[in-house]
Amino acid sequence: MAIADDLSGAAEVAAAVCSRTTRSRVLLLGGPGAAGMATALRPRHAGEATVLDLDSRYRPAAEAAEAVREALRMSWPDGSCRGGSGAPDLLAPPG
């Protein structure tokens, strides 16, 4: 999965990773925690690359950072950001 801050960036990345043996797709994230997004992030085909457009370019920095953290959380199979290793959540905001 790749993350982009706007649609043109997402389309550019999707085009760059697409080849005869790889599929790519762009998903639009309407807001943090969009319903069904974790399921939608799962590849539909072997070798498929997913690019997630967060539409975060003009958001305040803290809001954009949270959108990235949420997208990364959704990309883990169990949504925990721990990857099954029991390691601490590295995506927690500083502080």
Phi, psi and omega in degrees: 000142173238154181240135177234157181265353175204169186295320181294322176294320179296317180294321179296316178295316180301319179293324181292326182270348182283134176215186181294336182254357182236138173258152174223156178210155179247130175248138179261128179259114184286337181178167180305135177071028181306132184302132176080000184294321180300320177292318181295333181289339180295134179301141177268338183223150177301134178080006182284137175254133179249132176243126184256119176271113181274350183050048187251002186305319185255012176281156172301151186306315182296320179292319178296317179298319179294323178297320177294314178302316181296319179297318179293321176301316181293337182283341176285143182305323181258003178074012187261346186068012181257345177059019177083356183271347184081004179294155179296158178291105182280355182261005180293143179296147180296153176129000000 
